[in-house]
Short mmCIF file of C-alpha atoms in Angstrom, two decimals:
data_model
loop_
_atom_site.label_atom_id
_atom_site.label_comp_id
_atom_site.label_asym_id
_atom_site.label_seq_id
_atom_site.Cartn_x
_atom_site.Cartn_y
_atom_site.Cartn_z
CA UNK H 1317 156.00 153.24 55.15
CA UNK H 1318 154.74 156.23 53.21
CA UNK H 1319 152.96 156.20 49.91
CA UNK H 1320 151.30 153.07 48.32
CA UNK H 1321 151.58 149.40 48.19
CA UNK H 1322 149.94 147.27 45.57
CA UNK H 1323 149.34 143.64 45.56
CA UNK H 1324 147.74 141.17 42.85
CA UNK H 1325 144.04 139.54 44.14
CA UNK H 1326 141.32 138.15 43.42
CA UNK H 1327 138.34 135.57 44.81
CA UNK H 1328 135.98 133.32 43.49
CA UNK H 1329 132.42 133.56 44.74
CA UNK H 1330 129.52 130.75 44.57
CA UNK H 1331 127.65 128.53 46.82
CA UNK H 1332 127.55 125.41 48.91
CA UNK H 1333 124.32 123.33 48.91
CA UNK H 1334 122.94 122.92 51.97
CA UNK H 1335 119.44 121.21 53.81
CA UNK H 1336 118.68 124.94 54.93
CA UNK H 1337 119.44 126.47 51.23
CA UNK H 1338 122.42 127.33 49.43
CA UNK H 1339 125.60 129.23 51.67
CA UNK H 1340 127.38 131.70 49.86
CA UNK H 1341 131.08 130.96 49.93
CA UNK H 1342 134.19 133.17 48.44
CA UNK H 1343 137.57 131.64 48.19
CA UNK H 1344 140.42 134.50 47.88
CA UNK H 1345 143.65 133.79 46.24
CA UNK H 1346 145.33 135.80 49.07
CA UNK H 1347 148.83 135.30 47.96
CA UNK H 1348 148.18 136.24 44.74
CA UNK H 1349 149.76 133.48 43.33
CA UNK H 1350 146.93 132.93 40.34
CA UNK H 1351 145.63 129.90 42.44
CA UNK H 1352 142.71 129.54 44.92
CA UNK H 1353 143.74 126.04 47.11
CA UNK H 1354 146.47 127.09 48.66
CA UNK H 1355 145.64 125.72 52.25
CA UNK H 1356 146.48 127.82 54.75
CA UNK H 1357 147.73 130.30 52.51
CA UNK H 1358 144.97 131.53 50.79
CA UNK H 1359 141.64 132.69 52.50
CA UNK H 1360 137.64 132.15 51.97
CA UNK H 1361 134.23 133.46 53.80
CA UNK H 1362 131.70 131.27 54.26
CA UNK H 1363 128.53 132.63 55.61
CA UNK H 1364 126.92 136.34 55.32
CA UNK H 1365 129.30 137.40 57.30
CA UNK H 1366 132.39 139.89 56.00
CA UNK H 1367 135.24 138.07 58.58
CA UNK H 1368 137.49 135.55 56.21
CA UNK H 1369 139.28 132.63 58.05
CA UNK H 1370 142.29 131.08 56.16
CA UNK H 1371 141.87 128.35 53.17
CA UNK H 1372 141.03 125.37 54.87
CA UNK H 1373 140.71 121.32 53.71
CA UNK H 1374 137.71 121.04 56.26
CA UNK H 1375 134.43 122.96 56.45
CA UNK H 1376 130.98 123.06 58.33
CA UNK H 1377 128.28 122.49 56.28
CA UNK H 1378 124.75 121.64 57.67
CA UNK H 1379 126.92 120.78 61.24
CA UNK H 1380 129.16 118.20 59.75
CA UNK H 1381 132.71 118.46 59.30
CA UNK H 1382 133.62 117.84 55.54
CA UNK H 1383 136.67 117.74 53.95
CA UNK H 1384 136.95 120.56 51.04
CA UNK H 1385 139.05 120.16 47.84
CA UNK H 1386 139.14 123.07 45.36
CA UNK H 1387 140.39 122.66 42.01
CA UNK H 1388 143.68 125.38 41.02
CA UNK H 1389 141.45 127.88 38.82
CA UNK H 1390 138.15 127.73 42.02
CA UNK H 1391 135.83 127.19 39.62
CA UNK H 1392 134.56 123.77 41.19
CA UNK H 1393 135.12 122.06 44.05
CA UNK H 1394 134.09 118.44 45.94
CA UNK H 1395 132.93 117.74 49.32
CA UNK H 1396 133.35 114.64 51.47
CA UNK H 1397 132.74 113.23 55.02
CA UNK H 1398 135.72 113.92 57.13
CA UNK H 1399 136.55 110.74 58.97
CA UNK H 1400 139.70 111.42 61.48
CA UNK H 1401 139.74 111.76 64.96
CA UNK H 1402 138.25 115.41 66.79
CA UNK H 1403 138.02 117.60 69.58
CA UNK H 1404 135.44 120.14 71.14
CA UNK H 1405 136.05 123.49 71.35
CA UNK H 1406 133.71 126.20 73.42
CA UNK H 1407 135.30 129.59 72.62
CA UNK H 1408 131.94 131.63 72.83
CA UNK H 1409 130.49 130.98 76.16
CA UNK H 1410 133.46 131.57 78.66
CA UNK H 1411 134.47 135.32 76.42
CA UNK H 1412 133.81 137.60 79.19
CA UNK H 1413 133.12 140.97 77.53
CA UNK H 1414 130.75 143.63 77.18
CA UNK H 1415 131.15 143.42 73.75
CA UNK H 1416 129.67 140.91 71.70
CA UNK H 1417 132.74 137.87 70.05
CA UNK H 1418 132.10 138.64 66.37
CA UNK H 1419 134.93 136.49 64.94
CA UNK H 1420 137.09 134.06 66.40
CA UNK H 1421 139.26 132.49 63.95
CA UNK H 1422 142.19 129.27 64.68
CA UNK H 1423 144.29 128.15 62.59
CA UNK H 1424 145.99 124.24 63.42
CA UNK H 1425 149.56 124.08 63.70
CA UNK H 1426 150.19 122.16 60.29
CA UNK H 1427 148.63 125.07 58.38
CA UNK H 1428 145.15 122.34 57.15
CA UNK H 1429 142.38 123.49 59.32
CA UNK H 1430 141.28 126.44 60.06
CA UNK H 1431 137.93 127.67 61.57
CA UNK H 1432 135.91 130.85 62.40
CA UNK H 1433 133.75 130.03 65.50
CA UNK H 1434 133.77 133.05 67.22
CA UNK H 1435 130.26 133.79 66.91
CA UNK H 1436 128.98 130.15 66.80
CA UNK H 1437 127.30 129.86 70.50
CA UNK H 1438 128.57 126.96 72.27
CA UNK H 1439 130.74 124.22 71.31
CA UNK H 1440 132.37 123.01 67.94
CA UNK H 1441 133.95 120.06 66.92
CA UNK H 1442 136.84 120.46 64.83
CA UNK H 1443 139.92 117.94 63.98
CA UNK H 1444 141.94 117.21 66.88
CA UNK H 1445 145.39 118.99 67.07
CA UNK H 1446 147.36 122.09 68.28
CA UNK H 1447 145.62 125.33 66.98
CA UNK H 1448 146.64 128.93 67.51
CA UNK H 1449 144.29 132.00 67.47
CA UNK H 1450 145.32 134.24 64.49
CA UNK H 1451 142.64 136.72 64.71
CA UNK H 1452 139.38 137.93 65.95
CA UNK H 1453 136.82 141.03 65.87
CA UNK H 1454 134.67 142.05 69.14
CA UNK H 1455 131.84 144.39 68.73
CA UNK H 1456 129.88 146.81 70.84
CA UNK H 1457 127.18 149.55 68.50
CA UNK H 1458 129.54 150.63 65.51
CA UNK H 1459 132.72 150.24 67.33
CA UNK H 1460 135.64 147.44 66.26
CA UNK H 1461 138.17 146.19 68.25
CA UNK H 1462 140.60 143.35 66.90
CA UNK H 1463 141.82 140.73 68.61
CA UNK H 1464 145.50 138.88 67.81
CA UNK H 1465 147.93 135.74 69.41
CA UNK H 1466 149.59 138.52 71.60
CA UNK H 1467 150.70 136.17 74.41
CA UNK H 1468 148.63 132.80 74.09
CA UNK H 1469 149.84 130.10 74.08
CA UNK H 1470 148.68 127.29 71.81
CA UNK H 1471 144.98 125.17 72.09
CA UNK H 1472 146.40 121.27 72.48
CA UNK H 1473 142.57 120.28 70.89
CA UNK H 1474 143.17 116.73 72.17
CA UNK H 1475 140.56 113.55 70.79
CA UNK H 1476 137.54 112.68 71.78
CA UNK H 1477 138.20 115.91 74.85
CA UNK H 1478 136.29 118.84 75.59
CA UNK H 1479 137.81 122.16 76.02
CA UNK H 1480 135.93 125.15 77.41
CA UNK H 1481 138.30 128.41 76.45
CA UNK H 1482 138.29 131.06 79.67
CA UNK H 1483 139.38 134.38 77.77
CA UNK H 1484 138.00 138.13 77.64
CA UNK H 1485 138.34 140.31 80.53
CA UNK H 1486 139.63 141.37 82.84
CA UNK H 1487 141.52 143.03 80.78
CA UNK H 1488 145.24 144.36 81.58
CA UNK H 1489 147.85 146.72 79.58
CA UNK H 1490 151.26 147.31 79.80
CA UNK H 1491 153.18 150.53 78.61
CA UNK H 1492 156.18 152.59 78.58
CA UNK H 1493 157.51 155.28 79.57
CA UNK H 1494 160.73 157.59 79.63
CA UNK H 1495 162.33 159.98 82.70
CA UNK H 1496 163.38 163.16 81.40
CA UNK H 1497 164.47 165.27 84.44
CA UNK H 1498 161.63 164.89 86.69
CA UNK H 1499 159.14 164.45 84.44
CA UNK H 1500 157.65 161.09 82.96
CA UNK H 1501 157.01 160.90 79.29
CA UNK H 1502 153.73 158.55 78.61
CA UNK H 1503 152.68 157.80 74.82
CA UNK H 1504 149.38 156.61 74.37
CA UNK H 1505 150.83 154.70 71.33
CA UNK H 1506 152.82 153.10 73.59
CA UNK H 1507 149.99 150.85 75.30
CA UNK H 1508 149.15 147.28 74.68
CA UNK H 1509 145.91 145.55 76.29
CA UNK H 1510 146.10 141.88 77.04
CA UNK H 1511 143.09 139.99 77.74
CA UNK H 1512 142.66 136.75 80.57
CA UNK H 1513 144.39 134.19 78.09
CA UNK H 1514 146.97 136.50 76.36
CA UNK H 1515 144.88 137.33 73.69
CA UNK H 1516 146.03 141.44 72.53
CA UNK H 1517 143.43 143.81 71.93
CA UNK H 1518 144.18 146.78 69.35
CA UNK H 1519 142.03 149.80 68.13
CA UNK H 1520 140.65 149.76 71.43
CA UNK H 1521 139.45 152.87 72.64
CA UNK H 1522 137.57 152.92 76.17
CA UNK H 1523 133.78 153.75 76.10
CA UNK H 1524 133.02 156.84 79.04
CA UNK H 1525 135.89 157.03 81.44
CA UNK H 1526 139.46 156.99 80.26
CA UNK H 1527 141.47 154.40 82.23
CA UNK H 1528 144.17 155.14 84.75
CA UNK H 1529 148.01 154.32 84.93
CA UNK H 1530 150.07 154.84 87.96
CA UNK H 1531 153.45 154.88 88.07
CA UNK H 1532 155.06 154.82 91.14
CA UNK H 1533 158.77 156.30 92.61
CA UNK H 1534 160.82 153.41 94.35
CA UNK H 1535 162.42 155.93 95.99
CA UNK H 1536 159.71 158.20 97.23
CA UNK H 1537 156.48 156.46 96.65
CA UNK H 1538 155.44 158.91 95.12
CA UNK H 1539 152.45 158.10 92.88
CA UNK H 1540 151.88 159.74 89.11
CA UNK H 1541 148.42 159.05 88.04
CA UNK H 1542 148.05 159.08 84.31
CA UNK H 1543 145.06 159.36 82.11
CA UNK H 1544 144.49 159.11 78.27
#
């Protein structure tokens, strides 16, 4: 839509004390709703890092899963051992990129837990359950590329398992494209790349050599070669 579009925000910024020193933490009141512990609604950062995961009732700190509970107005909060059953995750080692995983960040089906362990090396244990990818970042120099659901299909995080995550490349793209007369019409914002697990890949822009598209005549076999 044209013109501008104006929402109500705000976050809450302070620390969490750790063995190594204090983390900074900001919790965003991302629905705007005047509160900031609205799990799975809301959002915080925790880290020097600029990549927000959603509001979550369980958080890393010094490698132990706590449970987080933030009072309505985020000016306090409490932190306790989190005692139900979990899974390991490995979402770092098996990306397959020349890019470097920046952000990787899940979200569990009932909206309570959600993580950002893109850029943690190796594997993470996190409450057992289903969990869905909601977003990610991949970097290479200066240059962003986000990453969403596209086509994946749900993590089943099952107890006490393992799970090693194969995603990345090879990357693959579908696109359309429109006869007129003999001539094919071919939009480049008509592209969408798809990485080994589903994941979607936007902003992407390819680094040297453009990549090629061929469409092919069932009638003729006749081959259009198409670069962007």
């Amino acid at each position: 839509a044209n013109g501008w579009e104006w929402a109500p925000g705000g976050a809450m910024v302070g620390t969490i004390s750790t063995d190594a020193g204090p983390v900074p933490v900001k919790v965003i009141d991302q629905n705007g709703n005047g509160k900031f512990n609205d799990i799975g609604s809301d959002a915080m950062i925790v880290g020097n890092t600029d990549h927000a995961m959603m509001l979550s009732s369980t958080v890393f700190v010094d490698d132990k899963l706590q449970l987080l509970k933030i009072a309505d107005d985020g000016r306090s909060f409490r932190l306790s051992p989190f005692q139900g059953r979990t899974s390991e995750i490995d979402m770092s080692t098996s990306f397959n990129s020349k890019a470097v995983l920046l952000s990787s960040v899940i979200l569990s089906a009932d909206q309570k837990h959600s993580f950002d362990i893109g850029a943690i090396e190796g594997p993470v244990r996190v409450p057992a359950g289903k969990y869905s990818v909601v977003s990610g970042v991949v970097g290479l120099g200066q240059h962003r590329v986000e990453i969403k659901a596209g086509k994946m299909k749900p993590l089943d995080l099952m107890a006490d398992r393992a799970k090693k995550f194969d995603w990345g490349g090879p990357v693959s793209s579908e696109f359309k494209f429109a006869r007129v007369g003999d001539q094919v019409q071919f939009s480049p914002n008509s592209i969408w790349y798809f990485g080994k697990a589903g994941e979607q890949y936007t902003g992407w822009h390819p680094i040297g050599k453009s990549p090629e598209f061929k469409v092919v005549d069932a009638e003729t076999q006749v081959v259009l070669e198409v670069a962007i």
